[in-house]
PDB file of C-alpha atoms in Angstrom:
ATOM      1  CA  MET A   1     -15.899-101.945 -53.985  1.00  0.00           C
ATOM      2  CA  GLY A   2     -13.323-102.483 -56.729  1.00  0.00           C
ATOM      3  CA  THR A   3      -9.617-101.795 -56.427  1.00  0.00           C
ATOM      4  CA  LYS A   4      -9.887 -98.940 -58.901  1.00  0.00           C
ATOM      5  CA  THR A   5     -12.654 -97.226 -56.917  1.00  0.00           C
ATOM      6  CA  ALA A   6     -10.742 -97.534 -53.633  1.00  0.00           C
ATOM      7  CA  ALA A   7      -7.705 -95.906 -55.217  1.00  0.00           C
ATOM      8  CA  ILE A   8      -9.781 -92.957 -56.446  1.00  0.00           C
ATOM      9  CA  LEU A   9     -11.278 -92.409 -52.979  1.00  0.00           C
ATOM     10  CA  LEU A  10      -7.846 -92.568 -51.350  1.00  0.00           C
ATOM     11  CA  THR A  11      -6.499 -90.003 -53.772  1.00  0.00           C
ATOM     12  CA  ALA A  12      -9.462 -87.676 -53.118  1.00  0.00           C
ATOM     13  CA  CYS A  13      -8.923 -87.934 -49.365  1.00  0.00           C
ATOM     14  CA  LEU A  14      -5.253 -87.069 -49.691  1.00  0.00           C
ATOM     15  CA  LEU A  15      -6.054 -84.038 -51.868  1.00  0.00           C
ATOM     16  CA  LEU A  16      -8.677 -82.801 -49.371  1.00  0.00           C
ATOM     17  CA  SER A  17      -6.236 -83.171 -46.476  1.00  0.00           C
ATOM     18  CA  ALA A  18      -3.513 -81.220 -48.310  1.00  0.00           C
ATOM     19  CA  CYS A  19      -5.978 -78.440 -49.161  1.00  0.00           C
ATOM     20  CA  THR A  20      -7.085 -78.084 -45.517  1.00  0.00           C
ATOM     21  CA  ALA A  21      -3.486 -77.904 -44.307  1.00  0.00           C
ATOM     22  CA  THR A  22      -2.661 -75.199 -46.829  1.00  0.00           C
ATOM     23  CA  LYS A  23      -5.706 -73.176 -45.801  1.00  0.00           C
ATOM     24  CA  SER A  24      -4.751 -73.464 -42.116  1.00  0.00           C
ATOM     25  CA  GLU A  25      -1.170 -72.387 -42.818  1.00  0.00           C
ATOM     26  CA  SER A  26      -2.457 -69.434 -44.817  1.00  0.00           C
ATOM     27  CA  ALA A  27      -4.730 -68.434 -41.955  1.00  0.00           C
ATOM     28  CA  ASN A  28      -1.869 -68.693 -39.484  1.00  0.00           C
ATOM     29  CA  THR A  29       0.343 -66.642 -41.745  1.00  0.00           C
ATOM     30  CA  SER A  30      -2.397 -63.983 -42.057  1.00  0.00           C
ATOM     31  CA  ASN A  31      -2.925 -63.869 -38.281  1.00  0.00           C
ATOM     32  CA  SER A  32       0.823 -63.619 -37.718  1.00  0.00           C
ATOM     33  CA  ALA A  33       0.991 -60.703 -40.139  1.00  0.00           C
ATOM     34  CA  LYS A  34      -1.907 -59.071 -38.336  1.00  0.00           C
ATOM     35  CA  ASP A  35      -0.190 -59.582 -34.979  1.00  0.00           C
ATOM     36  CA  GLN A  36       3.041 -58.123 -36.305  1.00  0.00           C
ATOM     37  CA  SER A  37       1.114 -55.200 -37.719  1.00  0.00           C
ATOM     38  CA  SER A  38      -0.597 -54.730 -34.359  1.00  0.00           C
ATOM     39  CA  VAL A  39       2.712 -54.863 -32.489  1.00  0.00           C
ATOM     40  CA  SER A  40       4.259 -52.452 -34.987  1.00  0.00           C
ATOM     41  CA  SER A  41       1.290 -50.100 -34.604  1.00  0.00           C
ATOM     42  CA  THR A  42       1.552 -50.280 -30.812  1.00  0.00           C
ATOM     43  CA  LYS A  43       5.280 -49.527 -30.986  1.00  0.00           C
ATOM     44  CA  GLU A  44       4.631 -46.579 -33.310  1.00  0.00           C
ATOM     45  CA  SER A  45       1.898 -45.257 -30.965  1.00  0.00           C
ATOM     46  CA  SER A  46       4.235 -45.667 -28.020  1.00  0.00           C
ATOM     47  CA  LYS A  47       7.025 -43.867 -29.869  1.00  0.00           C
ATOM     48  CA  GLN A  48       4.615 -41.061 -30.833  1.00  0.00           C
ATOM     49  CA  ALA A  49       3.381 -40.756 -27.233  1.00  0.00           C
ATOM     50  CA  VAL A  50       6.957 -40.493 -25.978  1.00  0.00           C
ATOM     51  CA  SER A  51       7.736 -37.950 -28.683  1.00  0.00           C
ATOM     52  CA  ASP A  52       4.626 -35.916 -27.822  1.00  0.00           C
ATOM     53  CA  GLU A  53       5.491 -36.054 -24.127  1.00  0.00           C
ATOM     54  CA  GLN A  54       9.069 -34.929 -24.828  1.00  0.00           C
ATOM     55  CA  THR A  55       7.750 -32.075 -26.980  1.00  0.00           C
ATOM     56  CA  ALA A  56       5.336 -31.019 -24.223  1.00  0.00           C
ATOM     57  CA  VAL A  57       8.104 -31.143 -21.623  1.00  0.00           C
ATOM     58  CA  SER A  58      10.389 -29.174 -23.928  1.00  0.00           C
ATOM     59  CA  LYS A  59       7.694 -26.531 -24.473  1.00  0.00           C
ATOM     60  CA  SER A  60       6.980 -26.393 -20.752  1.00  0.00           C
ATOM     61  CA  ASN A  61      10.678 -25.976 -19.942  1.00  0.00           C
ATOM     62  CA  THR A  62      11.009 -23.283 -22.609  1.00  0.00           C
ATOM     63  CA  GLN A  63       8.007 -21.414 -21.196  1.00  0.00           C
ATOM     64  CA  ASN A  64       9.365 -21.769 -17.658  1.00  0.00           C
ATOM     65  CA  ASP A  65      12.784 -20.534 -18.765  1.00  0.00           C
ATOM     66  CA  LYS A  66      11.171 -17.609 -20.577  1.00  0.00           C
ATOM     67  CA  SER A  67       9.060 -16.817 -17.510  1.00  0.00           C
ATOM     68  CA  ALA A  68      12.148 -16.983 -15.293  1.00  0.00           C
ATOM     69  CA  VAL A  69      14.021 -14.623 -17.631  1.00  0.00           C
ATOM     70  CA  GLU A  70      11.071 -12.214 -17.683  1.00  0.00           C
ATOM     71  CA  ASN A  71      10.833 -12.315 -13.881  1.00  0.00           C
ATOM     72  CA  ASN A  72      14.566 -11.718 -13.634  1.00  0.00           C
ATOM     73  CA  GLU A  73      14.298  -8.790 -16.052  1.00  0.00           C
ATOM     74  CA  THR A  74      11.455  -7.358 -13.969  1.00  0.00           C
ATOM     75  CA  THR A  75      13.592  -7.618 -10.832  1.00  0.00           C
ATOM     76  CA  VAL A  76      16.512  -5.917 -12.577  1.00  0.00           C
ATOM     77  CA  SER A  77      14.188  -3.216 -13.894  1.00  0.00           C
ATOM     78  CA  THR A  78      12.758  -2.586 -10.408  1.00  0.00           C
ATOM     79  CA  THR A  79      16.246  -2.372  -8.942  1.00  0.00           C
ATOM     80  CA  THR A  80      17.328   0.078 -11.626  1.00  0.00           C
ATOM     81  CA  VAL A  81      14.448   2.436 -10.799  1.00  0.00           C
ATOM     82  CA  THR A  82      15.804   2.997  -7.284  1.00  0.00           C
ATOM     83  CA  THR A  83      17.433   6.447  -7.129  1.00  0.00           C
ATOM     84  CA  ASN A  84      21.038   6.560  -5.941  1.00  0.00           C
ATOM     85  CA  LYS A  85      21.640   8.638  -2.819  1.00  0.00           C
ATOM     86  CA  MET A  86      24.155  10.984  -4.406  1.00  0.00           C
ATOM     87  CA  TYR A  87      23.731  13.911  -1.975  1.00  0.00           C
ATOM     88  CA  HIS A  88      23.333  14.798   1.692  1.00  0.00           C
ATOM     89  CA  LEU A  89      22.531  17.997   3.591  1.00  0.00           C
ATOM     90  CA  ASP A  90      25.236  19.707   5.621  1.00  0.00           C
ATOM     91  CA  LYS A  91      24.685  21.586   8.904  1.00  0.00           C
ATOM     92  CA  ALA A  92      23.639  24.698   7.000  1.00  0.00           C
ATOM     93  CA  TYR A  93      21.109  22.596   5.017  1.00  0.00           C
ATOM     94  CA  ASN A  94      22.994  22.904   1.731  1.00  0.00           C
ATOM     95  CA  VAL A  95      22.982  20.020  -0.738  1.00  0.00           C
ATOM     96  CA  ILE A  96      26.418  18.380  -0.833  1.00  0.00           C
ATOM     97  CA  PRO A  97      27.621  15.629  -3.239  1.00  0.00           C
ATOM     98  CA  ASN A  98      28.517  12.282  -1.669  1.00  0.00           C
ATOM     99  CA  GLN A  99      31.017  11.281  -4.327  1.00  0.00           C
ATOM    100  CA  LYS A 100      33.327  12.598  -6.994  1.00  0.00           C
ATOM    101  CA  GLY A 101      31.635  13.177 -10.289  1.00  0.00           C
ATOM    102  CA  ALA A 102      28.289  14.242  -8.798  1.00  0.00           C
ATOM    103  CA  GLU A 103      27.187  17.668  -9.974  1.00  0.00           C
ATOM    104  CA  LYS A 104      28.007  20.345  -7.400  1.00  0.00           C
ATOM    105  CA  LYS A 105      26.159  23.237  -8.999  1.00  0.00           C
ATOM    106  CA  VAL A 106      22.682  22.170  -7.953  1.00  0.00           C
ATOM    107  CA  VAL A 107      19.745  23.686  -6.094  1.00  0.00           C
ATOM    108  CA  LEU A 108      16.925  22.106  -4.098  1.00  0.00           C
ATOM    109  CA  LEU A 109      13.463  23.582  -4.715  1.00  0.00           C
ATOM    110  CA  THR A 110      10.894  23.562  -1.885  1.00  0.00           C
ATOM    111  CA  PHE A 111       7.375  24.942  -1.319  1.00  0.00           C
ATOM    112  CA  ASP A 112       5.828  25.347   2.150  1.00  0.00           C
ATOM    113  CA  ASP A 113       2.393  25.811   3.732  1.00  0.00           C
ATOM    114  CA  GLY A 114       0.191  23.840   1.360  1.00  0.00           C
ATOM    115  CA  PRO A 115      -1.784  22.331  -0.088  1.00  0.00           C
ATOM    116  CA  LYS A 116      -3.890  25.396  -0.931  1.00  0.00           C
ATOM    117  CA  GLU A 117      -5.481  25.584  -4.379  1.00  0.00           C
ATOM    118  CA  ALA A 118      -5.623  23.149  -7.295  1.00  0.00           C
ATOM    119  CA  ALA A 119      -5.083  25.844  -9.945  1.00  0.00           C
ATOM    120  CA  MET A 120      -1.979  27.170  -8.209  1.00  0.00           C
ATOM    121  CA  ILE A 121      -0.580  23.700  -7.538  1.00  0.00           C
ATOM    122  CA  ASN A 122      -1.062  22.717 -11.173  1.00  0.00           C
ATOM    123  CA  LYS A 123       0.570  25.930 -12.361  1.00  0.00           C
ATOM    124  CA  ILE A 124       3.629  25.335 -10.176  1.00  0.00           C
ATOM    125  CA  ILE A 125       3.963  21.697 -11.227  1.00  0.00           C
ATOM    126  CA  ASP A 126       3.472  22.592 -14.904  1.00  0.00           C
ATOM    127  CA  VAL A 127       6.514  24.874 -14.657  1.00  0.00           C
ATOM    128  CA  LEU A 128       8.520  22.243 -12.762  1.00  0.00           C
ATOM    129  CA  GLU A 129       7.767  19.680 -15.455  1.00  0.00           C
ATOM    130  CA  LYS A 130       8.713  22.159 -18.183  1.00  0.00           C
ATOM    131  CA  HIS A 131      12.166  22.437 -16.578  1.00  0.00           C
ATOM    132  CA  LYS A 132      12.339  18.699 -15.710  1.00  0.00           C
ATOM    133  CA  ALA A 133      12.538  19.615 -12.016  1.00  0.00           C
ATOM    134  CA  LYS A 134      11.245  18.098  -8.789  1.00  0.00           C
ATOM    135  CA  ALA A 135      10.417  20.031  -5.606  1.00  0.00           C
ATOM    136  CA  ILE A 136       9.473  19.072  -2.057  1.00  0.00           C
ATOM    137  CA  PHE A 137       5.976  20.253  -1.115  1.00  0.00           C
ATOM    138  CA  PHE A 138       5.983  20.665   2.680  1.00  0.00           C
ATOM    139  CA  VAL A 139       2.367  20.357   3.804  1.00  0.00           C
ATOM    140  CA  ASN A 140       0.411  21.150   6.956  1.00  0.00           C
ATOM    141  CA  GLY A 141      -1.858  18.476   8.384  1.00  0.00           C
ATOM    142  CA  TYR A 142      -4.872  20.712   8.935  1.00  0.00           C
ATOM    143  CA  ARG A 143      -4.812  21.716   5.265  1.00  0.00           C
ATOM    144  CA  VAL A 144      -4.567  18.086   4.151  1.00  0.00           C
ATOM    145  CA  LYS A 145      -7.560  17.235   6.350  1.00  0.00           C
ATOM    146  CA  GLU A 146      -9.589  20.025   4.695  1.00  0.00           C
ATOM    147  CA  HIS A 147      -8.570  19.103   1.147  1.00  0.00           C
ATOM    148  CA  PRO A 148      -7.053  15.619   0.827  1.00  0.00           C
ATOM    149  CA  GLU A 149      -7.680  15.734  -2.919  1.00  0.00           C
ATOM    150  CA  LEU A 150      -5.063  18.506  -3.238  1.00  0.00           C
ATOM    151  CA  LEU A 151      -2.433  16.364  -1.532  1.00  0.00           C
ATOM    152  CA  LYS A 152      -3.326  13.512  -3.855  1.00  0.00           C
ATOM    153  CA  LEU A 153      -2.965  15.897  -6.801  1.00  0.00           C
ATOM    154  CA  ILE A 154       0.635  16.705  -5.803  1.00  0.00           C
ATOM    155  CA  HIS A 155       1.422  13.015  -5.281  1.00  0.00           C
ATOM    156  CA  ASP A 156      -0.230  11.873  -8.503  1.00  0.00           C
ATOM    157  CA  ARG A 157       1.783  14.427 -10.470  1.00  0.00           C
ATOM    158  CA  GLY A 158       4.984  12.887  -9.155  1.00  0.00           C
ATOM    159  CA  GLN A 159       6.219  15.527  -6.722  1.00  0.00           C
ATOM    160  CA  PRO A 160       7.680  14.576  -3.293  1.00  0.00           C
ATOM    161  CA  ILE A 161       5.717  15.527  -0.173  1.00  0.00           C
ATOM    162  CA  GLY A 162       7.301  16.756   3.066  1.00  0.00           C
ATOM    163  CA  ASN A 163       6.017  17.121   6.640  1.00  0.00           C
ATOM    164  CA  HIS A 164       5.509  20.719   7.850  1.00  0.00           C
ATOM    165  CA  SER A 165       3.684  19.837  11.119  1.00  0.00           C
ATOM    166  CA  TRP A 166      -0.048  19.780  11.708  1.00  0.00           C
ATOM    167  CA  ASP A 167      -0.844  23.330  12.827  1.00  0.00           C
ATOM    168  CA  HIS A 168       2.152  25.400  11.623  1.00  0.00           C
ATOM    169  CA  ILE A 169       3.134  26.369  15.150  1.00  0.00           C
ATOM    170  CA  ILE A 170       6.576  27.008  16.635  1.00  0.00           C
ATOM    171  CA  LEU A 171       7.696  23.655  18.016  1.00  0.00           C
ATOM    172  CA  LYS A 172      10.962  24.407  19.807  1.00  0.00           C
ATOM    173  CA  ASN A 173       9.280  25.337  23.107  1.00  0.00           C
ATOM    174  CA  LYS A 174       6.642  22.595  23.047  1.00  0.00           C
ATOM    175  CA  SER A 175       6.689  19.339  25.022  1.00  0.00           C
ATOM    176  CA  GLU A 176       7.907  16.179  23.350  1.00  0.00           C
ATOM    177  CA  ALA A 177       4.371  14.770  23.452  1.00  0.00           C
ATOM    178  CA  GLU A 178       3.034  17.820  21.604  1.00  0.00           C
ATOM    179  CA  VAL A 179       5.831  17.739  19.030  1.00  0.00           C
ATOM    180  CA  LYS A 180       5.222  14.032  18.422  1.00  0.00           C
ATOM    181  CA  LYS A 181       1.547  14.753  17.876  1.00  0.00           C
ATOM    182  CA  GLN A 182       2.300  17.615  15.462  1.00  0.00           C
ATOM    183  CA  ILE A 183       4.707  15.517  13.392  1.00  0.00           C
ATOM    184  CA  GLU A 184       3.285  12.001  13.599  1.00  0.00           C
ATOM    185  CA  THR A 185      -0.304  12.945  12.779  1.00  0.00           C
ATOM    186  CA  VAL A 186       0.972  14.434   9.516  1.00  0.00           C
ATOM    187  CA  GLN A 187       2.917  11.252   8.799  1.00  0.00           C
ATOM    188  CA  LYS A 188      -0.279   9.248   9.238  1.00  0.00           C
ATOM    189  CA  ILE A 189      -2.629  11.418   7.198  1.00  0.00           C
ATOM    190  CA  VAL A 190      -0.189  11.701   4.305  1.00  0.00           C
ATOM    191  CA  LYS A 191       0.356   7.937   4.231  1.00  0.00           C
ATOM    192  CA  ASP A 192      -3.373   7.263   4.524  1.00  0.00           C
ATOM    193  CA  THR A 193      -4.043   9.650   1.625  1.00  0.00           C
ATOM    194  CA  THR A 194      -1.200   8.788  -0.763  1.00  0.00           C
ATOM    195  CA  GLY A 195       0.120   5.439   0.433  1.00  0.00           C
ATOM    196  CA  GLN A 196       3.533   6.922   1.258  1.00  0.00           C
ATOM    197  CA  ALA A 197       4.753   8.649   4.415  1.00  0.00           C
ATOM    198  CA  PRO A 198       7.033  11.713   4.040  1.00  0.00           C
ATOM    199  CA  VAL A 199      10.806  11.386   4.493  1.00  0.00           C
ATOM    200  CA  PHE A 200      11.511  15.135   4.818  1.00  0.00           C
ATOM    201  CA  PHE A 201      10.572  17.441   7.696  1.00  0.00           C
ATOM    202  CA  ARG A 202      10.732  21.216   7.892  1.00  0.00           C
ATOM    203  CA  PRO A 203       9.631  22.857  11.156  1.00  0.00           C
ATOM    204  CA  PRO A 204       7.379  25.895  10.796  1.00  0.00           C
ATOM    205  CA  HIS A 205       9.352  29.163  10.953  1.00  0.00           C
ATOM    206  CA  GLY A 206      12.514  27.022  10.918  1.00  0.00           C
ATOM    207  CA  ALA A 207      12.165  26.516  14.684  1.00  0.00           C
ATOM    208  CA  GLY A 208      12.008  22.849  15.637  1.00  0.00           C
ATOM    209  CA  GLY A 209      14.527  22.766  18.473  1.00  0.00           C
ATOM    210  CA  ASP A 210      16.261  19.670  19.781  1.00  0.00           C
ATOM    211  CA  VAL A 211      12.993  17.889  20.434  1.00  0.00           C
ATOM    212  CA  GLY A 212      11.871  18.502  16.854  1.00  0.00           C
ATOM    213  CA  ARG A 213      15.111  16.980  15.561  1.00  0.00           C
ATOM    214  CA  LYS A 214      14.718  13.999  17.875  1.00  0.00           C
ATOM    215  CA  VAL A 215      11.127  13.232  16.901  1.00  0.00           C
ATOM    216  CA  ALA A 216      11.899  13.746  13.221  1.00  0.00           C
ATOM    217  CA  LYS A 217      14.778  11.267  13.384  1.00  0.00           C
ATOM    218  CA  GLU A 218      12.632   8.713  15.230  1.00  0.00           C
ATOM    219  CA  ASN A 219      10.202   8.866  12.318  1.00  0.00           C
ATOM    220  CA  GLY A 220      12.884   8.479   9.651  1.00  0.00           C
ATOM    221  CA  LEU A 221      12.559  12.129   8.622  1.00  0.00           C
ATOM    222  CA  LEU A 222      15.394  14.310   7.370  1.00  0.00           C
ATOM    223  CA  TYR A 223      15.208  17.537   9.388  1.00  0.00           C
ATOM    224  CA  MET A 224      15.899  20.724   7.428  1.00  0.00           C
ATOM    225  CA  THR A 225      15.231  24.417   7.307  1.00  0.00           C
ATOM    226  CA  TRP A 226      16.698  26.272   4.270  1.00  0.00           C
ATOM    227  CA  SER A 227      19.802  28.104   3.083  1.00  0.00           C
ATOM    228  CA  VAL A 228      18.214  30.541   0.602  1.00  0.00           C
ATOM    229  CA  GLY A 229      14.933  32.324   1.343  1.00  0.00           C
ATOM    230  CA  SER A 230      12.890  33.817  -1.502  1.00  0.00           C
ATOM    231  CA  LEU A 231      11.141  36.094   1.038  1.00  0.00           C
ATOM    232  CA  ASP A 232       7.924  35.565  -0.936  1.00  0.00           C
ATOM    233  CA  TRP A 233       6.056  35.322   2.379  1.00  0.00           C
ATOM    234  CA  THR A 234       6.900  38.972   3.168  1.00  0.00           C
ATOM    235  CA  MET A 235       5.234  40.275   0.000  1.00  0.00           C
ATOM    236  CA  LYS A 236       1.733  41.654  -0.248  1.00  0.00           C
ATOM    237  CA  LYS A 237      -0.799  41.152  -2.993  1.00  0.00           C
ATOM    238  CA  SER A 238      -0.761  44.852  -3.837  1.00  0.00           C
ATOM    239  CA  GLN A 239       3.038  45.094  -3.907  1.00  0.00           C
ATOM    240  CA  PRO A 240       4.395  45.969  -7.383  1.00  0.00           C
ATOM    241  CA  HIS A 241       7.256  44.145  -9.146  1.00  0.00           C
ATOM    242  CA  LYS A 242       6.968  41.036  -6.999  1.00  0.00           C
ATOM    243  CA  THR A 243       8.468  38.806  -9.702  1.00  0.00           C
ATOM    244  CA  GLU A 244      11.662  40.851 -10.006  1.00  0.00           C
ATOM    245  CA  THR A 245      11.912  41.175  -6.245  1.00  0.00           C
ATOM    246  CA  LEU A 246      11.674  37.402  -5.813  1.00  0.00           C
ATOM    247  CA  LEU A 247      14.288  36.800  -8.520  1.00  0.00           C
ATOM    248  CA  LYS A 248      16.646  39.293  -6.877  1.00  0.00           C
ATOM    249  CA  ASN A 249      16.133  37.790  -3.416  1.00  0.00           C
ATOM    250  CA  VAL A 250      17.100  34.325  -4.653  1.00  0.00           C
ATOM    251  CA  THR A 251      19.937  35.179  -7.026  1.00  0.00           C
ATOM    252  CA  GLU A 252      21.693  37.448  -4.509  1.00  0.00           C
ATOM    253  CA  GLN A 253      21.971  34.519  -2.065  1.00  0.00           C
ATOM    254  CA  LEU A 254      22.508  31.812  -4.693  1.00  0.00           C
ATOM    255  CA  HIS A 255      25.381  29.347  -4.278  1.00  0.00           C
ATOM    256  CA  PRO A 256      26.061  25.688  -5.171  1.00  0.00           C
ATOM    257  CA  GLY A 257      23.823  23.435  -3.083  1.00  0.00           C
ATOM    258  CA  SER A 258      21.245  26.143  -2.317  1.00  0.00           C
ATOM    259  CA  ASN A 259      18.157  24.875  -0.482  1.00  0.00           C
ATOM    260  CA  ILE A 260      15.568  27.391  -1.712  1.00  0.00           C
ATOM    261  CA  LEU A 261      12.499  28.174   0.396  1.00  0.00           C
ATOM    262  CA  MET A 262       9.339  29.251  -1.424  1.00  0.00           C
ATOM    263  CA  HIS A 263       5.622  29.042  -0.676  1.00  0.00           C
ATOM    264  CA  GLU A 264       2.397  28.163  -2.425  1.00  0.00           C
ATOM    265  CA  LEU A 265       1.608  31.796  -3.235  1.00  0.00           C
ATOM    266  CA  PRO A 266       0.161  33.298  -6.444  1.00  0.00           C
ATOM    267  CA  TRP A 267       3.142  35.577  -7.112  1.00  0.00           C
ATOM    268  CA  THR A 268       5.597  32.754  -6.532  1.00  0.00           C
ATOM    269  CA  ALA A 269       3.744  30.590  -9.028  1.00  0.00           C
ATOM    270  CA  GLU A 270       3.822  33.534 -11.433  1.00  0.00           C
ATOM    271  CA  ALA A 271       7.579  34.107 -11.001  1.00  0.00           C
ATOM    272  CA  LEU A 272       8.634  30.442 -11.038  1.00  0.00           C
ATOM    273  CA  ASP A 273       9.260  30.007 -14.771  1.00  0.00           C
ATOM    274  CA  SER A 274      11.468  33.118 -14.881  1.00  0.00           C
ATOM    275  CA  LEU A 275      13.335  31.982 -11.752  1.00  0.00           C
ATOM    276  CA  LEU A 276      14.087  28.488 -13.042  1.00  0.00           C
ATOM    277  CA  THR A 277      15.110  29.865 -16.437  1.00  0.00           C
ATOM    278  CA  ARG A 278      17.525  32.256 -14.754  1.00  0.00           C
ATOM    279  CA  LEU A 279      18.981  29.488 -12.596  1.00  0.00           C
ATOM    280  CA  GLU A 280      19.555  27.356 -15.694  1.00  0.00           C
ATOM    281  CA  GLN A 281      21.221  30.281 -17.444  1.00  0.00           C
ATOM    282  CA  LYS A 282      23.613  30.494 -14.499  1.00  0.00           C
ATOM    283  CA  GLY A 283      24.509  26.829 -14.988  1.00  0.00           C
ATOM    284  CA  TYR A 284      22.492  25.339 -12.129  1.00  0.00           C
ATOM    285  CA  GLN A 285      20.697  22.009 -12.168  1.00  0.00           C
ATOM    286  CA  PHE A 286      17.713  20.941 -10.064  1.00  0.00           C
ATOM    287  CA  VAL A 287      18.470  18.129  -7.646  1.00  0.00           C
ATOM    288  CA  ASP A 288      15.968  15.289  -7.344  1.00  0.00           C
ATOM    289  CA  PRO A 289      14.951  15.134  -3.646  1.00  0.00           C
ATOM    290  CA  GLN A 290      14.933  11.334  -3.867  1.00  0.00           C
ATOM    291  CA  SER A 291      18.705  11.412  -4.413  1.00  0.00           C
ATOM    292  CA  ILE A 292      19.257  12.995  -0.963  1.00  0.00           C
ATOM    293  CA  GLU A 293      20.125  10.761   2.014  1.00  0.00           C
ATOM    294  CA  THR A 294      17.487  10.403   4.723  1.00  0.00           C
ATOM    295  CA  PRO A 295      17.908   8.745   8.147  1.00  0.00           C
ATOM    296  CA  PRO A 296      16.500   5.277   8.838  1.00  0.00           C
ATOM    297  CA  SER A 297      13.443   5.213  11.095  1.00  0.00           C
ATOM    298  CA  SER A 298      14.012   3.943  14.641  1.00  0.00           C
TER     299      SER A 298
END
């Protein structure tokens, strides 16, 4: 081989070597760029994951806070519904304010000896609702047993239910065992029927005696008779002018805090709208029975 040929081959080898090195460097540079891109992508994904997690936590906390506020509002609302005990009954069974500022010119409306008939009950409650009034319906156990649907009607229409003993007998001369049976069986049947036991007790004929008071108190019942009698129970179906007679009987005895005794009777239901209108005209308001203090059960 000549000197000239050897020089050409040497030059070609050098050029080939330089080209290979350049290609390798380019490949390394490309791979490095890819790696950097991969790292950058991983960092971005990681940042996005953290961001998404923070957003989820933030949403969760917001929902929890909102739920807590709603629960708190529900608790406040439930507490607000509770009726203040603004009144109590004195020894004569009149309604007396517990504090200054409570209305003194009030009456308590009560109906005894039911439940009797759906039409009459609805008529009475329709009038009560018209005048935005509540009344205690004192019921007998034997009547509730015969027609539990009538007791449920009174309860479902939002009127308080009182205990008037099981058989409507005079209790003051009965044994404690008999009085307990007469009172406590009514407590049970009313609670079984409506879900709520009575908190008011009125002995039949107003004659409960000391034992009646004792058993009533043991059952968390407020013992009462009445301070104004409508005398509707003395009237006969054939008697004329029963409405005016009932109005006169009540208004002649009327005084602030009157505890008015009436019954589930057709003529009483008929006279009720006129009676409540007249009471309002005289400046009286109708006390909510739930605002009257009752004793704790033993």
